[in-house]
Amino acid sequence: MNADSSAANAAIATAANTATAGFAFDNTYARELEGAYVPWQAAQAPQPALVKFNRALADELGLAVEVLDSPLGAALFSGNELPEGATPIAQAYAGHQFGGFSPQLGDGRALLLGEVIDRRGRRRDIAFKGSGRTPFSRGGDGKAALGPVLREYLIGEAMQALGIPTTRALAVTLTGEHIYRDAGPQPGAVLTRVAASHLRVGTFQFAAARGDEALLRKLADYTIARHPAPVAPDGNPYLELLRAVSERQAELIARWMGVGFIHGVMNTDNMTVSGETIDYGPCAFMDHFDPDTVFSSIDTGGRYAYGNQPLIARWNLARLAETLLPLLDTDPDRAITLATGVIDTFPARYEHHWLAVMRAKLGLSGEAPQDLALASDFLALLDAQDIDFTQAFRRLADAADSARPDAESGVRALFADDAALDAWLVRWHARTASDPRDPARRAADMRQTNPAYIARNHRVEQALSAAVEHSDFAPFEALLAVLQQPFDERAEYADYAMPASAAQSQGYKTYCGT
Ligand code: AMP
Ligand code: MG
């Protein structure tokens, strides 16, 4: 056999393999949104190795799980081989980063491979992060380091298990090369990410910044088709689009607040229109309750502090509204009035969702006028006494189970000053007295909404450093297993429920540097 024909045979074998992987791509974004992307190819990885494969998610996507959990998977998820039907593109977007506008950001180290329809009929994007430079890379190397990629895998799965809308990781592949970051050389990795879509507020800002109204309209129509919003027969579809995105974000942020999640970099390019959490860079979960909590090393002004997240969401939505003005009405004043009407309702919509989250956390059924004060006053107690947010609600669930001996001992043990707690508990018991559920049922329901386990910063750091520095994935796997069942308290994992020691949390910072 001559060299040419053996190369041809190898190519045929690869095509057959990639065809057996089960990706049934249908790439509407690439087909319909020309002008909002650049066709591009992933960089070649010198020595790809699949270190993490999300078999459950692969199955959900209808992929050939066994075929992919193999060297073929490493070849595909590193970008070395293209699965049949993929049309890789770098998506264009703009964005406000820490309040300053960049008219062109885009996928500088990411590629959208395409879309598949999952087993439940949902369209999902499959994308790479860390797959090399693109025309949008600016000064960056287009690469991702293993630590942040594993972090995105872990936190995404934790959010999913908490029931919070999120993008998810399908695979982590080592590329076999080292990349250079402030902390020194790091193993390079590619994350394969699954998302309801990668449409962002920044995608609309890109079209608007170019003054390309045709593209803007195509994008809006595409978004409406992909993420349908209810529209009255005589309604304005673009106004309903804005309202739907606002509503999804109001609910999402309320859910974040309910688990103490701090995204850390809520730039408009990191806010989806689908309502999924995206881009787990410097994110972290708060230990003791404090609305001013900030972990990100670059967020020196506290713009993206825990307590600011609802305000920032509204600010970002106002930027989305601005892009939609030309579509809302031919009369600019009228367009502004319509958009403002939606943006101005955000605080009330957010509070509605937040109160629903807090009622569930506090085990309150129905609605009573005192609920807002009851929730706010409990948080004020946690703040005043520096009490761990997650533990406080978990132990409050025990306190709801009044038939249990010493039901309140756990929550009491957290408070240095129980006089303040006692006064609050009296009000809480009075409110729950009208609950038709029996106390054990209420406690069980509270335990289904108040996690025992969150991705504690010190645990995440331990798991990532073992994997990155010693190729020891055991702590990562153990933590992942705990976080995949966050409501199921297990004696053998008691340590995972504990906050960091003062020494561990002192000056803790997170970094963007994927
Ligand atoms: P992020 O802060 O991760 O949401 O990224 C903001 C922008 O910076 C996006 O346009 C990214 O594609 C780009 N970016 C971040 N890191 C890199 C990198 N290592 N190489 C190229 N572009 C990057
Ligand atoms: Mg981003």
Tab-separated table of C-alpha atoms and ligand atoms in Angstrom, residues 93 97 109 129 193 200 265 269-270 278-279, ligand 2:
chain	number	residue	atom	x	y	z
A	93	TYR	CA	-20.299	39.362	20.503
A	97	GLN	CA	-16.991	44.573	31.004
A	109	ARG	CA	-10.745	30.850	22.889
A	129	LYS	CA	-13.475	26.494	25.401
A	193	ARG	CA	-19.608	22.843	27.061
A	200	ARG	CA	-25.845	36.624	25.163
A	265	VAL	CA	-18.061	38.632	36.446
A	269	ASP	CA	-21.201	39.114	27.459
A	270	ASN	CA	-21.569	36.660	30.337
A	278	ILE	CA	-22.695	30.800	32.064
A	279	ASP	CA	-18.935	31.298	32.450
B	2	MG	MG	-17.312	35.026	28.897
